[in-house]
Short mmCIF file of C-alpha atoms and ligand atoms in Angstrom, two decimals:
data_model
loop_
_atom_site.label_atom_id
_atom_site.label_comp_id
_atom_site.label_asym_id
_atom_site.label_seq_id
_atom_site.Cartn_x
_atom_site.Cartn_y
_atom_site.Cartn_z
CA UNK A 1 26.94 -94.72 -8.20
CA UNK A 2 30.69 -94.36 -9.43
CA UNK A 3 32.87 -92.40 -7.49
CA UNK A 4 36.10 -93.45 -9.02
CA UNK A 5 36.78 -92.46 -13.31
CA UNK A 6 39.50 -94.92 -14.01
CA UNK A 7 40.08 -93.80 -18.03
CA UNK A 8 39.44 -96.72 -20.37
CA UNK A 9 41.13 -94.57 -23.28
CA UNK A 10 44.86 -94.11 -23.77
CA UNK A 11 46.42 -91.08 -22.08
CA UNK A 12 47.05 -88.01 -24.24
CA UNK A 13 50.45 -87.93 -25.56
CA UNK A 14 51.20 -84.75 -26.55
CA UNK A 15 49.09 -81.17 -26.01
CA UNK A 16 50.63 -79.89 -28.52
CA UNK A 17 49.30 -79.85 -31.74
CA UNK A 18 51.06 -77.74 -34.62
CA UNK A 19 48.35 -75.98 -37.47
CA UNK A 20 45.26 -77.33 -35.17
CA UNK A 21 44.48 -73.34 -35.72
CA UNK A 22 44.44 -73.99 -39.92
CA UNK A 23 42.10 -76.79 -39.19
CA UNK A 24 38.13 -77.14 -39.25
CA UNK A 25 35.91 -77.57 -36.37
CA UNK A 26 35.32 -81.01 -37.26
CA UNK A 27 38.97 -81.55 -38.51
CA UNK A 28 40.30 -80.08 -35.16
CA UNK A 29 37.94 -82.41 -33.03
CA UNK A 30 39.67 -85.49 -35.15
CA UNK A 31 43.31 -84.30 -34.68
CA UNK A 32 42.17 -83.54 -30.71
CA UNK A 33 40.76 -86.70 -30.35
CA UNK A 34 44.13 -88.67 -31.62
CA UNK A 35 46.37 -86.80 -29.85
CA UNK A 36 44.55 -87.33 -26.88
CA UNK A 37 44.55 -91.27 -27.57
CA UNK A 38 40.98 -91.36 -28.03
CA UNK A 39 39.06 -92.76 -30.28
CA UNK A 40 37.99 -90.36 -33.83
CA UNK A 41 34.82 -90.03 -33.21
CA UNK A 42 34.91 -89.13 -29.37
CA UNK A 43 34.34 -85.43 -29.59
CA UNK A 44 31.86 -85.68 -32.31
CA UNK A 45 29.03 -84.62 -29.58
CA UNK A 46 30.69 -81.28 -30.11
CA UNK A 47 29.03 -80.96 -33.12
CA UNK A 48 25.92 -78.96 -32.13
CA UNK A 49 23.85 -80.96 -34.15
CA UNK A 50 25.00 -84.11 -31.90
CA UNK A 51 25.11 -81.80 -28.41
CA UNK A 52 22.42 -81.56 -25.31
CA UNK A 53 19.09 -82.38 -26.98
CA UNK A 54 15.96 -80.25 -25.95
CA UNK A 55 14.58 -83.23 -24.53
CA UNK A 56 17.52 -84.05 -22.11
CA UNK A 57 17.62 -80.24 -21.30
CA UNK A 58 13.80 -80.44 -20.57
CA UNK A 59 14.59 -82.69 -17.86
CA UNK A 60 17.73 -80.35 -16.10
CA UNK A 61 15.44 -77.02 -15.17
CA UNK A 62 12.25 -75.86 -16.06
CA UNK A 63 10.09 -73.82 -18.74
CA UNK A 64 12.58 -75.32 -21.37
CA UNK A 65 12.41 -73.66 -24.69
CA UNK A 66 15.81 -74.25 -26.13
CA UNK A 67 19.62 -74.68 -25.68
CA UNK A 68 22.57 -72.05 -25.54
CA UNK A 69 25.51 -72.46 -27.83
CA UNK A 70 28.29 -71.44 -26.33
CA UNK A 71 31.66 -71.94 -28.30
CA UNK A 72 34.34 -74.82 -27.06
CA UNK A 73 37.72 -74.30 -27.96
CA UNK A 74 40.70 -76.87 -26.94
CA UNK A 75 43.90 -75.01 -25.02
CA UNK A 76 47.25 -76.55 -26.37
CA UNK A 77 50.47 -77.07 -24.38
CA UNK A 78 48.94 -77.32 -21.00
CA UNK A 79 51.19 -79.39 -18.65
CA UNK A 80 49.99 -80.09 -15.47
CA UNK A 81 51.98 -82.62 -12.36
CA UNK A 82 53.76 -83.86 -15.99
CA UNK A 83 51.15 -85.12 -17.58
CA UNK A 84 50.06 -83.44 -20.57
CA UNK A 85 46.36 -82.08 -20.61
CA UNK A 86 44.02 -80.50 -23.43
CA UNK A 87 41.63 -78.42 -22.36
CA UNK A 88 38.25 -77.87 -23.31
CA UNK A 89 37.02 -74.29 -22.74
CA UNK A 90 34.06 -73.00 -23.20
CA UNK A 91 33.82 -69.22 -23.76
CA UNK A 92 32.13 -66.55 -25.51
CA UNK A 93 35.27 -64.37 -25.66
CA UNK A 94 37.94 -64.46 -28.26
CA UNK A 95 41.59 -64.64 -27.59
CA UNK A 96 40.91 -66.37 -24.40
CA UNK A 97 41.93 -69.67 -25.46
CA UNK A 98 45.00 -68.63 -27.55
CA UNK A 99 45.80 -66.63 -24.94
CA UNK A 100 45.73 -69.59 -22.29
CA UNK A 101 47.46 -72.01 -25.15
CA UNK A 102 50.35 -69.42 -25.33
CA UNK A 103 50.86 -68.91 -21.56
CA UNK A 104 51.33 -72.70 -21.34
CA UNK A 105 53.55 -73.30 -24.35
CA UNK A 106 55.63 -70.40 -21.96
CA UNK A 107 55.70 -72.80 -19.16
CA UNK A 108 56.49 -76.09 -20.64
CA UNK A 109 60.09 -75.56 -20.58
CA UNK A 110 60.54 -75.24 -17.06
CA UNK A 111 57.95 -78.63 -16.56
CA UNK A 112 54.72 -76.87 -16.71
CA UNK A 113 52.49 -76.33 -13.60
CA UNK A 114 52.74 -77.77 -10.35
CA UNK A 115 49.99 -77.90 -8.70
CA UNK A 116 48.94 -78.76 -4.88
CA UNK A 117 45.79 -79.38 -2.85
CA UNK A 118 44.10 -79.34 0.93
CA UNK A 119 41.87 -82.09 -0.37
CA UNK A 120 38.30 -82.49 -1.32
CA UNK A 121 36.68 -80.77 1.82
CA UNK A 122 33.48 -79.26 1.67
CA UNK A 123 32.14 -77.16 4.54
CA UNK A 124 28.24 -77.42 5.69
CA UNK A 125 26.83 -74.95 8.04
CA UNK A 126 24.04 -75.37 10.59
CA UNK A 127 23.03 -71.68 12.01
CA UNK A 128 21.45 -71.82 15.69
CA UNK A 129 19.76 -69.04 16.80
CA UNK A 130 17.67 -67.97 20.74
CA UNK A 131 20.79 -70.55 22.54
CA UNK A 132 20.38 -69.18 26.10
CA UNK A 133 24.11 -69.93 26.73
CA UNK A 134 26.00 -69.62 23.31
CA UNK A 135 28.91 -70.55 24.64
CA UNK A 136 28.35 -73.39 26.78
CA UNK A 137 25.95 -74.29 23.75
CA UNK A 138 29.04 -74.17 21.92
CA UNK A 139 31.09 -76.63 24.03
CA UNK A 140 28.01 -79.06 23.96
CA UNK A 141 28.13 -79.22 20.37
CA UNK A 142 31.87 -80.17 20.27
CA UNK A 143 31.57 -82.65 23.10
CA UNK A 144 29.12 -84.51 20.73
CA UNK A 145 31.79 -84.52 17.75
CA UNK A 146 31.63 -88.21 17.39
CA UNK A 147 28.01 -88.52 17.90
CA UNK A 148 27.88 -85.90 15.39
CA UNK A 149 30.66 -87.74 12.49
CA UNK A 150 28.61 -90.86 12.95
CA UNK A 151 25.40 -89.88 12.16
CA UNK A 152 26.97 -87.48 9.18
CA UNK A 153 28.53 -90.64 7.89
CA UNK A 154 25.57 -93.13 7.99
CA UNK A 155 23.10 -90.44 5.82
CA UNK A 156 26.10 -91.44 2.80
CA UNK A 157 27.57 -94.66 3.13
CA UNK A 158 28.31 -95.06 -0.70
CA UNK A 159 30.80 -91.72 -0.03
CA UNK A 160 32.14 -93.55 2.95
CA UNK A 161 32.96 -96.81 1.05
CA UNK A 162 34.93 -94.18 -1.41
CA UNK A 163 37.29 -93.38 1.12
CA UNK A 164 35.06 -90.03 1.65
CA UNK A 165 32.85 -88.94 4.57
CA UNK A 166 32.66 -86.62 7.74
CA UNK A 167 35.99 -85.10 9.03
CA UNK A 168 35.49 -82.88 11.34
CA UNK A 169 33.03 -80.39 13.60
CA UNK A 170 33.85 -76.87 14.24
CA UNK A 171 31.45 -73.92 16.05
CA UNK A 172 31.53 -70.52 16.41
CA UNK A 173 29.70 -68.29 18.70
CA UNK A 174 28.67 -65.24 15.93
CA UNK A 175 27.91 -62.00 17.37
CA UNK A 176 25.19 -60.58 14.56
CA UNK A 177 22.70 -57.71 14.44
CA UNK A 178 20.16 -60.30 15.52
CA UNK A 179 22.08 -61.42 18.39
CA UNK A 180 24.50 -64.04 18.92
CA UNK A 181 24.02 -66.99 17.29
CA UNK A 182 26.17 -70.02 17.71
CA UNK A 183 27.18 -71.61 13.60
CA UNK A 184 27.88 -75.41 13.35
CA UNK A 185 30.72 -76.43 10.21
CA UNK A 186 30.38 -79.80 9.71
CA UNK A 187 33.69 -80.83 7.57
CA UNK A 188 32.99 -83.27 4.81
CA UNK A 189 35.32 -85.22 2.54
CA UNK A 190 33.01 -85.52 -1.24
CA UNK A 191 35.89 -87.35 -2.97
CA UNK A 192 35.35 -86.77 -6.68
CA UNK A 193 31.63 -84.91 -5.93
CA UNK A 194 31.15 -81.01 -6.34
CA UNK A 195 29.51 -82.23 -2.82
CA UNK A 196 26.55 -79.83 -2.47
CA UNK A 197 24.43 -82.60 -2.38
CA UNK A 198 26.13 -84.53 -0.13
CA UNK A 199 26.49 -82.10 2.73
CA UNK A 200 23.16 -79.98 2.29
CA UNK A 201 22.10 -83.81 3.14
CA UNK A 202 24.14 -84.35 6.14
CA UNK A 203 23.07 -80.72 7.51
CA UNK A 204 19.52 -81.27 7.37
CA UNK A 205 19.75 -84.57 8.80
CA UNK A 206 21.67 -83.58 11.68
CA UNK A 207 20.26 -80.19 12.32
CA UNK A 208 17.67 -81.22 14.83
CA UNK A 209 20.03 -83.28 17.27
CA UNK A 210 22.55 -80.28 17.24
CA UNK A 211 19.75 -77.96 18.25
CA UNK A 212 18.73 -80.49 20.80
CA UNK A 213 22.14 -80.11 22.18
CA UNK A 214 22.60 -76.97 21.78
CA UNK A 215 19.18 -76.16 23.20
CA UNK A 216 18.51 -73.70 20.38
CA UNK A 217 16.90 -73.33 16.95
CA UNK A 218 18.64 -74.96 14.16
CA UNK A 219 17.51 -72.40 11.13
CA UNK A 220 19.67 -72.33 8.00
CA UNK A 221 20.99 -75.56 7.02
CA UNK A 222 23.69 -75.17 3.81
CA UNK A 223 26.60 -75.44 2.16
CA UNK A 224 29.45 -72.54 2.42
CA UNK A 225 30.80 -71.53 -0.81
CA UNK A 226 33.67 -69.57 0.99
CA UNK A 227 35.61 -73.73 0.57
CA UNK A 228 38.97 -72.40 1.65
CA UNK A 229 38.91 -76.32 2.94
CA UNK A 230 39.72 -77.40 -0.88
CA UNK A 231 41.99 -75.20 -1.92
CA UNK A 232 44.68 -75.61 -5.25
CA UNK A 233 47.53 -73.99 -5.89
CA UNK A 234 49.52 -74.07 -9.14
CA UNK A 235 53.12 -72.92 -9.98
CA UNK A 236 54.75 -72.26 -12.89
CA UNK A 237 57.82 -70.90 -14.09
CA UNK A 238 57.49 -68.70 -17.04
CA UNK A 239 60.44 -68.64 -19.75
CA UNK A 240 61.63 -64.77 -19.56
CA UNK A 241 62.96 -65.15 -23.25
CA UNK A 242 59.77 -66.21 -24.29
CA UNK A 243 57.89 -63.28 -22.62
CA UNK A 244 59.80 -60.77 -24.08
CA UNK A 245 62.54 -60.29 -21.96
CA UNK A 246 64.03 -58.93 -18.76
CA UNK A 247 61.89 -55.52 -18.94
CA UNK A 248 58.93 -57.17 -19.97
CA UNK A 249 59.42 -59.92 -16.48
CA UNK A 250 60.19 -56.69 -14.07
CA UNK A 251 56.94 -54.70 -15.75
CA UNK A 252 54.54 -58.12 -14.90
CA UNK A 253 55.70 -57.95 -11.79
CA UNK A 254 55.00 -54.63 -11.46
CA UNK A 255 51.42 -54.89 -12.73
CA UNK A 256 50.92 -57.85 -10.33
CA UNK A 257 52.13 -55.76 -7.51
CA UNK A 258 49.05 -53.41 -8.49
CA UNK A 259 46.27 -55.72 -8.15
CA UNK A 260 47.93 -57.47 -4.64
CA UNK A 261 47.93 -53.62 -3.15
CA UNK A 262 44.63 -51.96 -5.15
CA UNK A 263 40.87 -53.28 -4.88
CA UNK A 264 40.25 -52.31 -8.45
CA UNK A 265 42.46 -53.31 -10.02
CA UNK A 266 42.38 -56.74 -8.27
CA UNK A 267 39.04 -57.07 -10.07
CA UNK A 268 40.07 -56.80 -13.13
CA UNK A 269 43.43 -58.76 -12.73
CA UNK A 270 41.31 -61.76 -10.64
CA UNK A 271 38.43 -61.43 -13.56
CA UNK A 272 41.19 -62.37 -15.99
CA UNK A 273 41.98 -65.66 -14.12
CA UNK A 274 37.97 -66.13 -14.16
CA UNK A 275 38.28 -66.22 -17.60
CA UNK A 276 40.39 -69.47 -17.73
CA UNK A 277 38.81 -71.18 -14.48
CA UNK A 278 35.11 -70.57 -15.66
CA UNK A 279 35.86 -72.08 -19.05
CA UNK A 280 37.25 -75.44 -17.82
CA UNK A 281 34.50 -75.45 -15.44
CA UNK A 282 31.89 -74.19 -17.43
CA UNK A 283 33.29 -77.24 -19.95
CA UNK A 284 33.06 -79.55 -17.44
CA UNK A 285 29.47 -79.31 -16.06
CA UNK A 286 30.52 -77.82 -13.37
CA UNK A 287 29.15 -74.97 -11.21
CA UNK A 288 30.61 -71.63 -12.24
CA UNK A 289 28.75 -69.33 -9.81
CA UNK A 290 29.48 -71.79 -7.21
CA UNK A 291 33.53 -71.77 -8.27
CA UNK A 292 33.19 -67.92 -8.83
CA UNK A 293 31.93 -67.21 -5.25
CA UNK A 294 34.79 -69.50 -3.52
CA UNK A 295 37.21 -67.11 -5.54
CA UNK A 296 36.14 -63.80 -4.72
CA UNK A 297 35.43 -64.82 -0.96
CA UNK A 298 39.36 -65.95 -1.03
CA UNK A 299 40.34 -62.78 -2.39
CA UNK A 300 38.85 -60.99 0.58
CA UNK A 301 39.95 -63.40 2.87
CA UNK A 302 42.08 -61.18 4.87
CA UNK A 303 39.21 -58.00 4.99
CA UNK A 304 40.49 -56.45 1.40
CA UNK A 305 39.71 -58.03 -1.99
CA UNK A 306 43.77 -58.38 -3.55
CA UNK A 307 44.88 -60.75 -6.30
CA UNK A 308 44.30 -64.75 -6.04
CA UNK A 309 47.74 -65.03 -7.81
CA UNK A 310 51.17 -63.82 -7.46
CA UNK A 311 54.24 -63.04 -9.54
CA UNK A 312 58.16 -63.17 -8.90
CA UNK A 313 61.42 -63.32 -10.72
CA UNK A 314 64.14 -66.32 -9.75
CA UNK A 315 67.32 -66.77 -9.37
CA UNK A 316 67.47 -67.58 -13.02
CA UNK A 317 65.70 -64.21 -13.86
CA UNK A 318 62.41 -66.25 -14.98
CA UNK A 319 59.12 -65.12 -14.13
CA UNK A 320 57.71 -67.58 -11.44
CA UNK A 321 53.62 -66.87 -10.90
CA UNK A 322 51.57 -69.07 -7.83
CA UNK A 323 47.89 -69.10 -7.70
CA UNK A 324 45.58 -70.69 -4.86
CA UNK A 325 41.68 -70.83 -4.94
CA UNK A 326 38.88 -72.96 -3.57
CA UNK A 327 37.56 -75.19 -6.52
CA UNK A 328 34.73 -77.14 -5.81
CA UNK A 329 34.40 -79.23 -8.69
CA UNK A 330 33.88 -82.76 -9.33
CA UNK A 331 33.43 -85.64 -11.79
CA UNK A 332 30.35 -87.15 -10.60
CA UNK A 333 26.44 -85.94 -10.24
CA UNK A 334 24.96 -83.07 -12.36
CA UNK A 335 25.54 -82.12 -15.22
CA UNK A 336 29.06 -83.65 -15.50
CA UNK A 337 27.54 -86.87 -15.96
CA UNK A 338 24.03 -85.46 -17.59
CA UNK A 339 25.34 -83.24 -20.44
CA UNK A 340 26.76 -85.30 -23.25
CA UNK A 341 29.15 -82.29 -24.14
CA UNK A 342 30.61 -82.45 -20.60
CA UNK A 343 31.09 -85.87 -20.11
CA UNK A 344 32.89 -85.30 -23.40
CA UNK A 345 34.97 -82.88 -22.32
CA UNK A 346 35.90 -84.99 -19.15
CA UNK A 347 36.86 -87.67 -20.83
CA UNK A 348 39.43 -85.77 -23.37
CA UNK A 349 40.92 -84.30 -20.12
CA UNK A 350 41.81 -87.41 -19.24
CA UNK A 351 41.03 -86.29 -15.52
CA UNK A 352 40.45 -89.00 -12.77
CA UNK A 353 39.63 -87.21 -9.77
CA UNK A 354 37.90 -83.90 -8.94
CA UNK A 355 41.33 -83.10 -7.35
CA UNK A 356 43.13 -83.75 -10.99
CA UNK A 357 40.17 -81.71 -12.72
CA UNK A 358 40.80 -78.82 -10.06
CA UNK A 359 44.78 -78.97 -10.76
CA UNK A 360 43.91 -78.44 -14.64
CA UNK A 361 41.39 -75.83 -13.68
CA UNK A 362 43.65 -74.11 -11.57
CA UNK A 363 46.54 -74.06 -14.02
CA UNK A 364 44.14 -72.78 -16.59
CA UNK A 365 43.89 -69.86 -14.56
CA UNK A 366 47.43 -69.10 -13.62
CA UNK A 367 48.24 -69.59 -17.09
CA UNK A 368 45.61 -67.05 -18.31
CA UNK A 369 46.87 -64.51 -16.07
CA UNK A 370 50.15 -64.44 -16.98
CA UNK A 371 48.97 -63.64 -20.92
CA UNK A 372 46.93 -61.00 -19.88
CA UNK A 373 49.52 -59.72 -17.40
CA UNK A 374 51.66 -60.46 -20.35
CA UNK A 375 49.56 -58.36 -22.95
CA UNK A 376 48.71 -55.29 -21.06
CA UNK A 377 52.48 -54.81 -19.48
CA UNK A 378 54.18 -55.59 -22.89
CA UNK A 379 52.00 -54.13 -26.04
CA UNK A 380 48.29 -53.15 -24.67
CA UNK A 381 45.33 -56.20 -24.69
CA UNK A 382 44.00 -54.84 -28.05
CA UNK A 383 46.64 -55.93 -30.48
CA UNK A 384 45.56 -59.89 -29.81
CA UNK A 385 42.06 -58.97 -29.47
CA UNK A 386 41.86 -57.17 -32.73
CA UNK A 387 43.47 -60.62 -34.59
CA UNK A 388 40.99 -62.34 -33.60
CA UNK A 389 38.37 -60.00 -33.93
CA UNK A 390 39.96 -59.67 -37.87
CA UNK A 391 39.61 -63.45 -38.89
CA UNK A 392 35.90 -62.96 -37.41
CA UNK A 393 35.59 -60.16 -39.62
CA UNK A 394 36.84 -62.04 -42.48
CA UNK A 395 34.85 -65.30 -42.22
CA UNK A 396 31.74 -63.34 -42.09
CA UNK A 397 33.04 -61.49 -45.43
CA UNK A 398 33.05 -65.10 -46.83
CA UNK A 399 36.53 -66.10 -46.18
CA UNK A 400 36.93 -70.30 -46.22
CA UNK A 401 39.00 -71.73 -43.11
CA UNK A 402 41.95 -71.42 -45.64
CA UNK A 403 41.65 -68.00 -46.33
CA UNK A 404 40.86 -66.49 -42.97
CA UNK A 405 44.59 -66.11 -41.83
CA UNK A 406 45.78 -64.02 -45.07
CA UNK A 407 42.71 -61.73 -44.88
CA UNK A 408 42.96 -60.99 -41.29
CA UNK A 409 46.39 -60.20 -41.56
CA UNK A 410 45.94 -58.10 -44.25
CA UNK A 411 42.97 -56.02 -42.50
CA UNK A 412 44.86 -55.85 -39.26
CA UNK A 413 48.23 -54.73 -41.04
CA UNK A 414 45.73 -51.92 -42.63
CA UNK A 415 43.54 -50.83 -39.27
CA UNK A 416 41.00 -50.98 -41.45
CA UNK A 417 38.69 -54.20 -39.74
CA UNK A 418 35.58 -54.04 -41.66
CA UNK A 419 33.27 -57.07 -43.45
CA UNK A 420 33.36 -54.65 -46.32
CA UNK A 421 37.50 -53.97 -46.59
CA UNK A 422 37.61 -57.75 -45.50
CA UNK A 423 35.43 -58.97 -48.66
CA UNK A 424 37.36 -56.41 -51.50
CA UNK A 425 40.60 -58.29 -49.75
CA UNK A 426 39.20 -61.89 -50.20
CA UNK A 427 38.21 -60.19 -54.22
CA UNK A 428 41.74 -59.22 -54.58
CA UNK A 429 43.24 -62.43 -53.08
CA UNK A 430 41.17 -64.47 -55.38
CA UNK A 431 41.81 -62.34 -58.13
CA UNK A 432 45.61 -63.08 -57.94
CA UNK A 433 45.15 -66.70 -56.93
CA UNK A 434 43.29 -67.18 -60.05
CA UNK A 435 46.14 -65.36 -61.86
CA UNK A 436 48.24 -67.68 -60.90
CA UNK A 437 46.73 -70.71 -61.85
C1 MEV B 501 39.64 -59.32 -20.08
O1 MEV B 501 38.62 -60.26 -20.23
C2 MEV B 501 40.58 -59.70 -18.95
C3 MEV B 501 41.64 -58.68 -18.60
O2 MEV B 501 41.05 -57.41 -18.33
C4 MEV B 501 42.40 -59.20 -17.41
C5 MEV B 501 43.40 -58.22 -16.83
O3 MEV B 501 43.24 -57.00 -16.98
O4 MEV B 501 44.35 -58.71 -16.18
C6 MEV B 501 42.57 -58.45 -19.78
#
């Protein structure tokens, strides 16, 4: 097994692709393949007639009967550590992408995102229940903490060799309606793994010698998905011009003041980063509910759900946001490496480690904050979604690729977003095309 993705193509040169929205599907997977240094044909698994076939799906979960299409669009401009990224993101809801596109092309002036990390630390939990003497049980358990890291280490030795492996052993005693109970974190580094595997391994394995110790009844042996030991933070500094202006700064702030102080709206506000951190992961292969649940558990960290992210103006009156969330993601296992269109999507990334995927992912979802933040505090979110909606509209009225934009605008301009207005528009553009001639 591989647990290090040294890229064999070139690095992507630029994320920013003028008229990639004027393009084709397939057109658009050519120009994103060259400006990502890869070669032509390298996103042509995109094409759902080239994606996951039935068969290979047959052999991920059970009582197969078919595949779900779910669209992948590419977010431009992304910048992330200064090295430009694009992003495949796969969503079922317009605007998201051109919204996270936008928020980045914001950000590139001041560098783009910045991003940090704890590391790739995964958290496995051992629950003992009936110890006589939790507490003492307790200190057993600790006293054994390199009895404990050894064995951990010898069920992987392939994620040792990687530079990966057992870090640490922490227990608490956990008063409970059932009684106490004393709970046994084993700390794992999984490298470039999501790591469930790797530590629901470890925890079964050394389950029975920790009960021995502890003299109780090792019961639940699992993962946490609360893995505030690999968190990642981005930063990025937001041009105020470019967002409209001082007001338009002071009223994001004011709407991310909201969602830190008020449970609902905190939902909404932290559902809005979901949008751009479930896309890259759902891109990726990687496990959404898995990401989703780290989130939200952060977000209550303290006792009250609040916002993952924050906004604040500097000294040069730009908007400055910072987000931090547990991502466990990773580059090897699953489907990453099963699903053709994931391994796909890796590979126009560009990303080497699950910490560099997690950075991007992370990003993603600062940046798609601030354009909802952006759209709600400076003209209400249905303007953008009703442009979109409108070139829907008009390519199901018949519109080619070439058309869309003129009919959309004209449909929007009227309120009047209807297949039928939409088609006597296309008529009437035709019409005078033809005129022309
Ligand atoms: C919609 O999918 C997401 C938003 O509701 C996020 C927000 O309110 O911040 C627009």
């Amino acid at each position: 097994m591989a647990w290090n993705h040294s890229r064999t193509g070139a690095q992507t040169m630029t994320s920013r692709i003028p008229g990639l929205r004027d393009l084709s599907p397939g057109e658009r997977r050519v120009a994103v393949a060259r400006a990502a240094g890869l070669a032509d044909g390298a996103l042509d698994v995109l094409d759902p007639a080239a994606g996951l076939p039935v068969e290979a799906a047959d052999h991920m979960v059970e009582n197969v009967v078919g595949v779900l299409g779910v669209p992948v669009g590419v977010a431009t401009n992304v910048v992330v550590d200064g090295v430009e990224r694009l992003v495949p993101m796969a969503t079922e809801e317009p605007s998201v992408v051109a919204a996270a596109s936008n928020a980045a092309r914001m950000a590139r002036g001041a560098g783009g995102f910045r991003t940090s990390t704890t590391g790739p630390v995964m958290i496995a939990q051992i629950q003992l229940v009936g110890a006589v003497d939790p507490e003492a049980a307790r200190a057993r358990v600790l006293e054994a903490r390199e009895e404990l890291l050894a064995a951990a280490d010898a069920c992987d030795p392939v994620l040792v060799r990687f530079g990966g492996g057992a870090r640490d052993v922490q227990v608490r005693c956990l008063p409970t309606d059932a009684g106490v109970q004393v709970v046994v974190h084993l700390l794992v580094d999984v490298r470039d793994a999501m790591g469930a595997n790797a530590v629901n391994t470890m925890a079964e394995a050394l389950a029975p010698r920790v009960g021995e110790i502890a003299g109780a009844r090792p019961l639940l042996r699992i993962l946490s998905n609360k893995a505030d030991q690999r968190l990642t933070r981005a930063r990025a500094v937001f041009d105020a011009g470019m967002l409209g202006g001082p007001q338009v700064v002071a009223d994001i702030v004011q709407a991310a003041a909201f969602a830190a102080a008020d449970p609902y709206r905190a939902a909404t506000h932290n559902k809005g980063i979901m949008n751009g951190i479930t896309a890259v992961v759902l891109a990726t292969g990687n496990d959404t509910r898995a990401v989703e649940a780290g989130c939200h558990s952060h977000a209550a960290r303290d006792g009250r759900y609040t916002a993952l992210s924050r906004f604040e103006v500097d000294t040069d009156g730009n908007l400055v946001g910072t987000l931090e969330v547990p991502l466990a993601v990773g580059l090897v296992g699953g489907a990453t490496r099963a699903h053709p269109v994931a391994r796909a999507a890796v590979g126009l990334l560009g990303v080497r480690t699950s910490g560099e995927l997690a950075a991007v992912v992370a990003s993603v979802g600062l940046a798609q904050n601030l354009a909802a933040l952006r759209a709600l505090a400076a003209e209400g979110i249905q303007r953008g979604h009703m442009t979109l909606h409108a070139r829907t509209v008009a390519a199901s009225a018949g519109a080619t690729p070439a058309e869309v934009g003129a009919v959309a605008a004209r449909i929007v301009a009227e309120r009047a977003i209807s297949v039928e207005r939409a088609g006597e528009v296309l008529a009437e553009l035709r019409g005078e095309l033809r005129g022309t001639a």
